[in-house]
Coordinates of C-alpha atoms and ligand atoms in Angstrom, one line a residue:
Chain A
M1334 CA -8.2 230.8 5.6
S1335 CA -4.5 230.5 5.4
A1336 CA -3.7 234.0 4.1
A1337 CA -0.8 234.8 2.1
P1338 CA 2.2 235.6 4.2
E1339 CA 1.3 238.5 6.7
A1340 CA 2.6 241.9 5.7
T1341 CA 5.5 242.5 8.1
P1342 CA 7.1 245.6 8.1
D1343 CA 10.0 244.6 6.0
A1344 CA 7.7 242.8 3.4
A1345 CA 9.3 244.7 0.7
Q1346 CA 12.8 243.3 1.8
V1347 CA 14.4 240.1 1.0
P1348 CA 13.2 237.7 3.8
M1349 CA 16.0 236.3 6.1
I1350 CA 14.5 232.7 5.8
E1351 CA 12.0 231.7 3.1
A1352 CA 10.7 228.2 2.6
R1353 CA 9.0 227.5 -0.8
G1354 CA 6.9 224.3 -1.2
I1355 CA 8.7 222.1 0.9
H1356 CA 7.7 218.4 0.9
K1357 CA 9.3 215.6 2.8
Y1358 CA 9.0 211.9 2.6
F1359 CA 10.4 209.5 5.0
G1360 CA 10.1 206.2 3.0
G1361 CA 6.6 206.0 2.0
T1362 CA 5.1 208.6 4.5
H1363 CA 4.6 212.0 3.4
V1364 CA 5.6 214.1 6.4
L1365 CA 5.5 217.6 5.0
R1366 CA 3.0 218.3 2.3
G1367 CA 4.1 221.6 0.9
I1368 CA 5.1 224.2 3.4
D1369 CA 5.5 227.9 2.6
A1370 CA 6.9 230.4 5.1
R1371 CA 8.8 233.7 5.1
V1372 CA 10.7 235.0 8.1
A1373 CA 11.7 238.5 7.8
H1374 CA 15.1 240.0 9.2
G1375 CA 14.6 240.3 13.1
E1376 CA 11.2 238.6 13.0
V1377 CA 10.4 235.9 15.6
V1378 CA 7.9 233.2 13.9
A1379 CA 6.2 230.4 16.2
L1380 CA 5.4 227.1 15.2
M1381 CA 2.6 225.0 16.8
G1382 CA 0.8 221.9 16.3
R1383 CA 0.3 218.5 17.6
S1384 CA 3.2 216.1 18.0
G1385 CA 3.9 214.4 14.7
S1386 CA 2.6 217.1 12.6
G1387 CA 6.0 217.7 11.1
K1388 CA 7.3 220.9 13.1
S1389 CA 10.7 219.3 13.9
T1390 CA 11.3 218.0 10.3
F1391 CA 10.3 221.5 8.8
L1392 CA 12.8 223.2 11.1
R1393 CA 15.6 220.7 10.2
C1394 CA 14.9 221.2 6.4
L1395 CA 15.7 225.0 7.0
N1396 CA 19.2 224.1 7.8
R1397 CA 19.5 220.9 5.9
I1398 CA 20.2 218.8 8.6
E1399 CA 16.9 216.9 6.9
E1400 CA 17.0 217.3 3.2
P1401 CA 13.7 218.3 1.8
S1402 CA 12.4 215.9 -0.9
E1403 CA 11.0 218.8 -2.8
G1404 CA 11.1 222.6 -2.5
D1405 CA 13.7 225.2 -1.8
V1406 CA 14.9 227.0 1.2
L1407 CA 16.5 230.5 0.8
I1408 CA 18.8 232.3 3.3
D1409 CA 18.9 236.1 2.7
G1410 CA 17.8 235.4 -0.7
T1411 CA 20.4 232.7 -1.6
I1412 CA 18.9 229.2 -2.4
I1413 CA 20.7 226.8 -0.1
T1414 CA 18.7 223.5 -1.2
D1415 CA 21.1 223.3 -4.0
L1416 CA 23.7 220.5 -4.6
R1417 CA 26.6 223.0 -5.0
T1418 CA 25.8 225.0 -1.8
N1419 CA 28.4 224.3 1.1
V1420 CA 25.9 222.9 3.8
N1421 CA 28.4 223.4 6.4
S1422 CA 28.7 227.2 5.9
V1423 CA 25.0 227.4 5.7
R1424 CA 24.7 225.6 9.0
A1425 CA 27.4 227.7 10.7
D1426 CA 25.4 230.8 9.8
I1427 CA 22.1 229.4 11.4
G1428 CA 21.9 228.4 15.0
M1429 CA 19.9 225.3 16.1
V1430 CA 18.8 224.6 19.6
F1431 CA 17.2 221.2 20.5
Q1432 CA 14.8 219.8 23.0
D1433 CA 17.3 217.7 24.6
Y1434 CA 20.1 220.3 24.5
N1435 CA 22.6 217.9 22.8
L1436 CA 25.6 219.2 24.4
F1437 CA 28.9 217.3 23.9
P1438 CA 29.3 215.6 27.2
H1439 CA 33.0 215.2 27.1
M1440 CA 33.6 218.8 27.0
T1441 CA 33.3 221.8 29.2
A1442 CA 30.6 224.5 28.7
L1443 CA 33.4 226.7 27.2
E1444 CA 34.8 223.9 24.9
N1445 CA 31.1 223.1 23.8
V1446 CA 30.7 226.9 22.8
A1447 CA 34.2 227.3 21.4
L1448 CA 34.1 224.3 19.1
G1449 CA 32.3 225.7 16.2
L1450 CA 34.7 228.7 16.4
I1451 CA 37.9 227.0 16.3
H1452 CA 36.9 224.4 13.6
V1453 CA 34.3 226.3 11.5
R1454 CA 35.1 229.7 11.9
K1455 CA 38.9 228.9 12.0
R1456 CA 39.5 231.4 14.9
P1457 CA 42.5 231.0 16.9
R1458 CA 42.1 229.0 19.9
N1459 CA 42.4 231.7 22.5
E1460 CA 40.5 234.2 20.5
A1461 CA 37.7 231.4 20.2
Q1462 CA 37.7 231.0 24.1
D1463 CA 37.4 234.7 24.7
L1464 CA 34.4 234.9 22.2
A1465 CA 33.0 231.5 23.8
A1466 CA 33.3 233.0 27.4
S1467 CA 31.6 236.3 26.3
A1468 CA 28.6 234.2 24.8
L1469 CA 28.4 232.2 28.0
I1470 CA 28.3 235.4 30.1
Q1471 CA 25.6 236.9 27.9
V1472 CA 23.5 233.9 28.7
G1473 CA 24.3 234.5 32.5
L1474 CA 26.6 231.5 33.0
A1475 CA 29.7 233.3 33.8
D1476 CA 30.3 231.1 36.9
H1477 CA 29.9 227.8 34.8
L1478 CA 32.6 228.0 31.9
A1479 CA 34.7 225.1 33.2
K1480 CA 31.9 222.6 34.1
H1481 CA 30.8 219.6 32.1
P1482 CA 27.2 219.2 31.0
N1483 CA 26.5 216.6 33.6
Q1484 CA 27.5 219.2 36.4
L1485 CA 24.8 221.7 35.0
S1486 CA 21.0 221.9 35.5
G1487 CA 18.7 221.3 32.6
G1488 CA 18.2 225.2 32.3
Q1489 CA 21.8 225.7 32.3
Q1490 CA 22.6 223.1 29.8
Q1491 CA 20.0 224.8 27.5
R1492 CA 21.4 228.0 27.9
V1493 CA 24.9 226.7 27.0
A1494 CA 23.4 225.4 23.7
I1495 CA 22.1 228.8 23.2
A1496 CA 25.3 230.5 23.6
R1497 CA 26.7 227.6 21.3
S1498 CA 24.6 229.1 18.6
L1499 CA 25.1 232.5 19.5
A1500 CA 28.8 232.4 19.6
M1501 CA 28.7 231.6 15.9
R1502 CA 27.1 235.1 15.3
P1503 CA 24.2 233.3 13.3
K1504 CA 21.9 235.1 11.0
A1505 CA 19.0 233.3 12.7
I1506 CA 18.5 230.6 15.4
L1507 CA 16.0 227.6 15.1
F1508 CA 14.5 226.7 18.5
D1509 CA 12.8 223.1 18.6
E1510 CA 10.9 222.7 21.8
P1511 CA 13.7 224.3 23.9
T1512 CA 11.9 224.1 27.2
S1513 CA 10.0 221.0 26.9
A1514 CA 12.5 218.5 28.7
L1515 CA 13.1 221.1 31.5
D1516 CA 11.6 221.0 35.0
P1517 CA 8.9 223.8 35.3
E1518 CA 11.0 226.2 37.5
M1519 CA 13.8 226.2 34.9
V1520 CA 11.5 227.1 32.1
H1521 CA 11.8 231.0 32.6
E1522 CA 15.4 231.2 32.9
V1523 CA 15.6 230.0 29.3
L1524 CA 12.7 231.9 28.0
D1525 CA 14.3 235.2 29.6
V1526 CA 17.3 234.4 27.3
M1527 CA 15.3 233.8 24.3
R1528 CA 13.2 237.1 25.0
A1529 CA 16.5 239.2 25.4
L1530 CA 17.7 237.8 22.2
A1531 CA 14.5 238.6 20.3
S1532 CA 14.6 242.0 21.6
E1533 CA 18.1 242.4 20.4
G1534 CA 16.7 241.7 16.8
M1535 CA 17.7 238.3 16.4
T1536 CA 15.8 236.3 13.8
M1537 CA 14.3 233.4 15.3
V1538 CA 11.8 230.3 14.5
V1539 CA 10.5 228.6 17.6
V1540 CA 8.7 225.6 18.2
S1541 CA 7.0 226.1 21.5
H1542 CA 3.7 225.9 23.4
E1543 CA 4.6 228.3 26.0
I1544 CA 1.6 230.5 25.2
G1545 CA 2.5 233.4 27.5
F1546 CA 6.0 233.7 26.1
L1547 CA 4.9 233.5 22.4
R1548 CA 2.3 236.2 22.9
K1549 CA 4.9 238.6 24.2
V1550 CA 7.8 237.6 21.7
A1551 CA 6.5 235.8 18.6
D1552 CA 5.4 238.2 15.6
Q1553 CA 3.9 235.6 13.6
L1554 CA 2.4 232.1 14.6
I1555 CA 2.2 229.2 12.0
M1556 CA -0.1 226.2 12.9
F1557 CA 1.0 222.9 11.7
D1558 CA -1.4 220.0 11.1
A1559 CA -0.5 216.4 9.5
G1560 CA 2.2 218.1 7.4
K1561 CA 0.3 221.1 6.4
V1562 CA 0.1 224.7 7.5
I1563 CA -3.6 225.3 8.5
E1564 CA -3.4 228.8 10.0
R1565 CA -1.0 231.4 10.1
G1566 CA -1.1 235.2 11.2
P1567 CA -0.1 237.7 13.9
T1568 CA 0.4 235.8 17.1
A1569 CA -2.2 237.5 19.2
R1570 CA -4.8 237.1 16.4
V1571 CA -4.2 233.5 16.1
L1572 CA -4.2 232.8 19.8
D1573 CA -7.3 234.9 20.6
A1574 CA -9.5 234.5 17.5
P1575 CA -8.2 231.2 15.7
E1576 CA -10.1 230.5 12.5
H1577 CA -9.6 226.7 11.8
P1578 CA -11.5 224.3 13.9
R1579 CA -8.3 222.4 14.6
T1580 CA -6.5 225.5 15.9
R1581 CA -9.5 226.1 18.2
E1582 CA -9.3 222.2 19.3
F1583 CA -5.5 222.5 20.0
L1584 CA -5.4 225.8 21.9
G1585 CA -8.2 224.6 23.8
A1586 CA -6.5 221.5 24.9
L1587 CA -3.5 223.3 25.9
K1588 CA -5.3 225.3 28.4
Chain B
M1003 CA 25.7 175.4 66.7
T1004 CA 25.4 177.3 63.5
G1005 CA 26.6 180.2 65.4
T1006 CA 29.9 178.8 66.4
L1007 CA 30.4 177.1 63.0
S1008 CA 30.1 180.3 61.2
Q1009 CA 32.5 182.0 63.3
P1010 CA 36.0 182.6 61.6
R1011 CA 38.7 181.0 63.6
P1012 CA 42.1 181.8 61.8
M1013 CA 44.3 180.4 64.5
L1014 CA 42.3 176.8 64.4
L1015 CA 42.5 176.9 60.7
A1016 CA 46.3 177.6 61.1
L1017 CA 46.6 174.5 63.2
M1018 CA 44.6 172.6 61.0
F1019 CA 46.6 173.5 58.2
F1020 CA 50.0 172.5 59.7
A1021 CA 48.4 169.1 61.0
G1022 CA 46.8 168.1 57.7
L1023 CA 50.1 169.1 56.1
G1024 CA 52.3 167.0 58.4
Y1025 CA 50.1 164.0 57.8
L1026 CA 50.0 164.5 54.2
L1027 CA 54.0 164.9 53.8
A1028 CA 55.1 162.7 56.7
T1029 CA 53.3 159.4 56.3
P1030 CA 53.8 157.3 53.4
V1031 CA 50.7 156.0 51.2
T1032 CA 49.4 153.0 53.0
T1033 CA 48.5 149.8 50.7
G1034 CA 46.4 146.9 51.3
A1035 CA 43.1 146.9 53.5
A1036 CA 44.1 149.9 55.6
I1037 CA 44.3 152.0 52.5
W1038 CA 40.6 153.0 53.4
M1039 CA 41.7 154.3 56.9
D1040 CA 44.1 156.4 54.8
V1041 CA 41.7 157.8 52.3
A1042 CA 39.1 158.6 55.2
A1043 CA 42.0 160.4 57.0
T1044 CA 42.9 162.6 53.8
V1045 CA 39.2 163.4 53.2
G1046 CA 38.8 164.1 56.9
V1047 CA 41.8 166.6 56.5
F1048 CA 40.0 168.5 53.9
I1049 CA 36.7 168.5 55.6
L1050 CA 37.9 170.0 58.6
F1051 CA 40.0 172.5 56.8
L1052 CA 37.0 173.6 54.8
L1053 CA 34.8 173.7 57.9
L1054 CA 37.2 176.3 59.3
F1055 CA 38.0 177.7 55.7
V1056 CA 34.6 178.9 54.6
P1057 CA 33.4 181.0 57.4
L1058 CA 36.5 183.0 57.0
Q1059 CA 36.2 183.5 53.6
I1060 CA 32.6 184.4 53.7
D1061 CA 33.1 186.9 56.8
R1062 CA 32.9 190.5 55.5
R1063 CA 35.1 192.0 58.1
A1064 CA 38.1 189.3 57.7
P1065 CA 41.0 191.3 56.1
D1066 CA 41.8 190.4 52.6
W1067 CA 45.4 189.3 53.2
L1068 CA 44.1 186.8 55.5
K1069 CA 41.4 185.5 52.9
N1070 CA 44.4 185.2 50.4
L1071 CA 46.5 183.6 52.7
S1072 CA 44.1 180.9 53.8
A1073 CA 43.2 180.2 50.2
F1074 CA 46.8 179.9 49.5
A1075 CA 46.9 177.3 52.3
L1076 CA 44.2 175.3 50.7
F1077 CA 46.1 175.2 47.5
V1078 CA 49.2 173.9 49.3
L1079 CA 47.1 171.2 50.9
L1080 CA 45.7 170.1 47.6
A1081 CA 49.1 170.1 46.1
A1082 CA 50.4 168.1 49.1
A1083 CA 47.6 165.4 48.7
F1084 CA 48.2 165.3 44.8
F1085 CA 51.9 164.6 45.2
R1086 CA 51.0 162.0 48.1
W1087 CA 48.7 160.1 46.0
A1088 CA 49.7 160.3 42.4
D1089 CA 51.5 157.5 41.3
A1090 CA 54.3 159.5 39.3
D1091 CA 58.0 159.4 38.6
W1092 CA 58.7 162.7 40.1
G1093 CA 62.2 162.5 39.6
R1094 CA 62.1 162.0 36.0
L1095 CA 59.3 164.8 35.8
G1096 CA 61.4 167.2 37.6
H1097 CA 64.4 166.3 35.1
L1098 CA 62.3 166.9 32.1
F1099 CA 60.2 169.9 33.1
F1100 CA 62.3 171.9 35.8
N1101 CA 65.9 171.6 34.7
F1102 CA 67.8 174.5 35.6
E1103 CA 70.9 172.9 34.3
V1104 CA 69.4 173.0 30.7
M1105 CA 68.3 176.4 31.1
S1106 CA 71.6 177.7 32.4
R1107 CA 73.6 176.6 29.4
P1108 CA 75.2 179.3 27.5
G1109 CA 72.9 181.2 25.3
V1110 CA 69.6 179.3 26.2
M1111 CA 68.2 182.1 28.3
L1112 CA 69.3 184.7 25.8
R1113 CA 67.5 182.8 23.0
M1114 CA 64.4 182.6 25.2
L1115 CA 64.3 186.4 25.8
S1116 CA 65.0 187.3 22.3
G1117 CA 61.8 185.2 21.5
L1118 CA 59.8 187.3 24.1
W1119 CA 61.3 190.6 22.5
I1120 CA 60.1 189.3 19.0
A1121 CA 56.7 188.1 20.3
V1122 CA 56.0 191.6 21.9
Q1123 CA 57.2 193.2 18.5
V1124 CA 54.7 191.2 16.5
F1125 CA 52.3 192.1 19.0
L1126 CA 53.1 195.7 18.9
F1127 CA 53.1 196.1 15.1
S1128 CA 50.0 194.1 14.4
L1129 CA 48.3 196.0 17.2
V1130 CA 49.0 199.2 15.7
L1131 CA 48.0 198.1 12.3
A1132 CA 44.8 196.5 13.2
T1133 CA 43.8 199.6 15.3
L1134 CA 44.3 201.9 12.3
L1135 CA 42.5 199.3 10.1
G1136 CA 39.6 198.8 12.4
I1137 CA 39.2 202.6 13.1
F1138 CA 39.5 203.3 9.4
M1139 CA 36.8 200.5 8.5
A1140 CA 34.5 201.6 11.1
V1141 CA 34.7 205.3 10.5
V1142 CA 34.3 204.9 6.7
R1143 CA 31.3 202.5 7.2
S1144 CA 29.7 205.3 9.4
I1145 CA 30.3 208.1 7.3
V1146 CA 30.2 207.0 3.8
N1147 CA 27.6 204.4 4.5
D1148 CA 27.4 203.2 1.0
A1149 CA 25.6 199.9 0.5
L1150 CA 28.5 198.5 -1.8
L1151 CA 31.2 199.8 0.4
N1152 CA 29.3 198.4 3.6
F1153 CA 29.1 195.1 1.7
F1154 CA 32.7 195.0 1.1
I1155 CA 33.5 195.8 4.9
D1156 CA 31.1 193.4 6.1
A1157 CA 32.6 190.7 4.0
Y1158 CA 36.1 191.4 5.0
V1159 CA 34.9 191.3 8.8
D1160 CA 32.8 188.1 8.4
V1161 CA 35.7 186.1 6.2
F1162 CA 38.6 186.9 8.7
R1163 CA 36.7 186.3 11.9
A1164 CA 35.7 182.8 10.2
V1165 CA 39.2 181.4 9.8
P1166 CA 41.4 180.4 12.3
P1167 CA 44.6 182.8 12.3
I1168 CA 46.8 179.7 12.4
V1169 CA 45.4 178.5 9.0
L1170 CA 45.6 181.8 7.5
L1171 CA 49.2 182.1 8.5
L1172 CA 50.0 178.7 7.1
V1173 CA 48.1 179.6 3.9
T1174 CA 49.6 182.7 3.3
Y1175 CA 53.0 181.6 4.2
S1176 CA 53.0 178.5 1.7
A1177 CA 51.3 180.7 -1.0
L1178 CA 53.5 183.5 -0.8
P1179 CA 56.3 182.2 -2.6
Y1180 CA 54.4 181.5 -5.8
S1181 CA 52.9 184.8 -5.7
G1182 CA 56.0 186.9 -6.4
I1183 CA 55.5 188.8 -3.1
V1184 CA 58.6 188.7 -1.1
L1185 CA 57.7 189.0 2.6
S1186 CA 59.8 188.0 5.5
P1187 CA 58.0 185.5 8.0
F1188 CA 58.0 188.3 10.5
A1189 CA 56.1 190.6 8.0
T1190 CA 53.8 187.7 7.0
G1191 CA 52.9 187.1 10.5
V1192 CA 52.4 190.7 11.4
V1193 CA 50.1 191.4 8.3
V1194 CA 48.1 188.4 9.0
L1195 CA 47.5 188.9 12.5
A1196 CA 46.7 192.6 11.8
L1197 CA 44.1 191.7 9.2
V1198 CA 42.5 189.2 11.5
E1199 CA 42.5 191.5 14.5
G1200 CA 41.4 194.3 12.3
A1201 CA 38.2 192.5 11.5
Y1202 CA 37.5 192.2 15.1
L1203 CA 38.3 195.8 15.9
T1204 CA 36.2 197.0 13.1
E1205 CA 33.3 195.6 14.8
V1206 CA 34.3 196.8 18.3
F1207 CA 34.7 200.3 17.0
R1208 CA 31.5 200.2 15.2
A1209 CA 29.7 199.2 18.0
G1210 CA 31.5 202.2 19.9
I1211 CA 30.4 204.7 17.1
E1212 CA 26.9 203.3 17.0
A1213 CA 26.4 203.6 20.9
I1214 CA 26.9 207.4 20.4
N1215 CA 23.3 209.1 20.3
R1216 CA 22.5 210.2 16.7
N1217 CA 21.4 213.6 18.2
Q1218 CA 25.2 214.2 19.1
V1219 CA 26.0 214.0 15.2
L1220 CA 23.0 216.1 14.3
S1221 CA 24.1 218.8 17.0
A1222 CA 27.6 218.7 15.8
R1223 CA 26.5 219.1 12.0
S1224 CA 24.3 222.0 12.9
I1225 CA 27.2 224.0 14.1
G1226 CA 28.6 223.6 10.8
L1227 CA 31.2 220.8 11.6
S1228 CA 31.6 218.4 8.5
A1229 CA 31.0 214.9 8.9
W1230 CA 34.7 213.8 9.4
Q1231 CA 34.9 216.7 12.0
A1232 CA 31.9 215.5 13.9
M1233 CA 33.2 212.0 14.0
R1234 CA 36.8 213.0 15.1
L1235 CA 35.8 215.8 17.5
V1236 CA 32.4 214.5 18.9
V1237 CA 31.9 211.0 18.3
L1238 CA 35.2 209.1 18.5
P1239 CA 36.4 210.9 21.8
Q1240 CA 33.1 209.7 23.4
S1241 CA 33.4 206.0 21.7
V1242 CA 36.9 205.6 23.4
R1243 CA 35.5 205.3 26.7
I1244 CA 32.7 202.9 25.7
V1245 CA 35.3 200.7 23.4
L1246 CA 38.0 200.5 25.9
P1247 CA 36.9 197.4 27.8
D1248 CA 36.4 195.3 24.7
Y1249 CA 39.6 196.8 23.0
S1250 CA 41.9 196.0 26.0
N1251 CA 40.3 192.4 26.0
R1252 CA 41.3 191.9 22.4
L1253 CA 44.8 193.0 23.3
I1254 CA 45.1 190.0 25.6
G1255 CA 44.0 187.7 22.9
L1256 CA 46.4 189.1 20.5
M1257 CA 49.4 188.6 22.7
K1258 CA 48.4 185.1 23.1
R1259 CA 48.0 184.7 19.4
T1260 CA 51.5 185.7 18.6
A1261 CA 52.4 182.2 19.7
E1262 CA 50.6 180.9 16.5
C1263 CA 53.2 182.6 14.3
S1264 CA 55.6 179.7 15.5
V1265 CA 54.2 177.7 12.7
I1266 CA 55.6 180.2 9.9
A1267 CA 59.1 179.9 11.6
I1268 CA 59.1 183.3 13.3
A1269 CA 61.5 182.9 16.2
E1270 CA 59.0 184.1 19.0
I1271 CA 58.7 182.5 22.4
L1272 CA 57.1 179.1 21.2
K1273 CA 59.3 178.4 18.4
V1274 CA 62.4 179.1 20.3
A1275 CA 61.1 177.0 23.2
Q1276 CA 60.4 173.9 20.7
D1277 CA 63.8 174.4 19.3
L1278 CA 65.4 174.2 22.2
Q1279 CA 63.2 171.3 23.4
S1280 CA 64.1 169.1 20.5
Q1281 CA 67.8 170.2 20.8
F1282 CA 68.3 169.1 24.6
V1283 CA 65.4 166.5 24.5
N1284 CA 64.1 168.6 27.6
A1285 CA 60.7 170.3 28.4
T1286 CA 62.0 172.9 30.5
P1287 CA 62.1 175.8 27.8
L1288 CA 58.5 175.1 27.3
I1289 CA 57.9 175.7 31.1
V1290 CA 60.1 178.9 30.9
G1291 CA 58.0 179.9 27.8
A1292 CA 54.7 179.8 29.6
L1293 CA 56.4 181.9 32.4
L1294 CA 57.5 184.6 29.8
Y1295 CA 53.9 184.8 28.6
M1296 CA 52.7 185.1 32.0
A1297 CA 55.1 187.7 32.9
V1298 CA 53.6 189.7 30.1
L1299 CA 50.0 188.7 30.3
F1300 CA 49.5 189.0 34.1
P1301 CA 50.1 192.8 34.2
M1302 CA 48.0 193.1 31.0
T1303 CA 45.1 191.1 32.5
R1304 CA 45.3 193.1 35.6
I1305 CA 45.2 196.6 33.8
V1306 CA 42.1 195.2 31.6
S1307 CA 40.0 194.0 34.6
R1308 CA 40.8 197.5 36.2
I1309 CA 39.5 199.1 32.9
E1310 CA 36.5 196.9 32.8
R1311 CA 35.4 198.0 36.5
S1312 CA 35.3 201.6 35.3
R1313 CA 33.3 200.7 32.0
P1314 CA 30.8 203.6 31.8
R1315 CA 27.3 202.9 33.0
N1316 CA 24.2 203.1 30.4
Ligands
LIG410 N1 14.0 210.2 10.5 C1 12.6 209.7 10.6 N2 12.3 208.8 9.9 C2 11.1 208.3 9.7 N3 10.1 209.0 10.1 C3 10.2 210.2 10.7 C4 11.6 210.6 11.0 N4 11.6 211.8 11.5 C5 10.3 212.2 11.8 N5 9.4 211.2 11.2 C6 8.1 211.1 11.2 O1 7.6 212.3 10.6 C7 6.5 212.8 11.4 C8 6.8 214.2 11.8 O2 7.6 214.3 12.8 P1 8.2 215.6 13.5 O3 8.6 216.4 12.4 O4 9.2 215.2 14.5 O5 6.9 216.2 14.4 P2 6.7 217.1 15.3 O6 8.1 217.9 15.6 O7 5.7 218.2 14.7 O8 6.3 216.3 16.5 C9 6.2 211.8 12.5 O9 5.1 210.9 12.2 C10 7.3 211.2 12.8 O10 7.3 209.9 13.1
LIG411 MG1 9.1 217.8 17.3

């Protein structure tokens, strides 16, 4: 049932992100049991599955914040799961947005966004601050540049986190349940930013259970269960006509 | 009844204080059978004073200066009672411990003050070394996190916390001449105190680093910062606020521990005071030494308790 990777428009091209047979063990527990995935340039891929099924671990293997125990990750055709790879420059090229924002509380919004530009991209400080400011304006936070995270709402903090990734001009951004920690009335402001990014052609991998949002934005949906992919396909097809009983069960429970 | 008792009455308290003080100072100690009357009267002074004193202290509206003043009054009364009842040779004690004539001899105060300066130098040098050592050990332990390295760092921390610094000072000082290492007493004292303090500070800084959520490091690394950059730019700046109360508390201990350097002939406050004491057969230099320590430590403790009150919650 889990067919070969979907024929996306760019199938002939090198995918932006490719995972080949990823396994991950934590001590004795086998958390990822051979995951393959291809994310084309400009594609939005959604990951769904019950809690503990390995979505976050997989996402973290893609920028090697977690080291895969087996398997390879390729970014734009280059193997990054290689001892000689400079992981720092790989990570600088792949943004990551966490469920609980993880902003740096001792810095203003602007400093949060400028940090990577200054210390990783080695931009001069004032140039970095200009770039950071424009990233924050892009996510609608023009009035909050000088505020610290504790002066911002959850939705605003999450948008700062997105701007922090965005400012690095990444090849792709990984989102790990970006709206799960938010109050319901703030969810849309974050989803709106993500939708705008998608429409501008940003490559994105999104762990999310916001069905309505995914239906509009995600090209491909991958269902995780117990460390394996149990179903994958175009988002509307998987949502409307799930083939695997577990997918049906999971989607039924969401409604 | 309780209502009238719990009323603060500052005027009556003042009256009671002067009456009590007058009694304690003016009348000589009775001997013989009437001594019981005298004991009862002394106890009575304190009971009456406290009956007026307590309501004032617990009253929330009473101004602080009034509370402090009345606390001082109680202290004066206690002192007066002590002097009245203690069977001591006050003249001799005064001569030995509060002898201005000894202190005003040429060069004496100068030697005491140079002792203070040396103590402060020992404190500052060992503080800087210990801080660098502690941060280095804690950071390396967190970033490199290698089992063997951790073992050595933990061993260092455990050993240096398990030996009294004064013993370490004496052992090092006596062993050095045979080791071929030439170190002045001052340098020896600084190095030993820094090693001991560095062990404690390693633990202080380690706790500060570990108090920062692991996700902060993940978040920093996901931007592309190296482990060292994440430590320097993200973790340590947040640890500072957490560590500051414990760190500043250790400062006070370190300043006090400079006195232990007297055993290896560093001419700091205590050594100078002891030398002067045997030279003049008079203990006044020790009292002056204590005052010098207080002059440094009072402001320090004040600042530290202010820092403690600003300890970040959570
Ligand atoms: N650092 C870790 N150490 C040990 N086990 C972990 C660690 N991180 C995740 N796990 C385990 O791996 C499994 C998958 O977790 P995760 O990837 O977070 O799932 P999901 O994001 O789908 O909820 C869970 O059983 C979790 O307990
Ligand atoms: Mg997760």
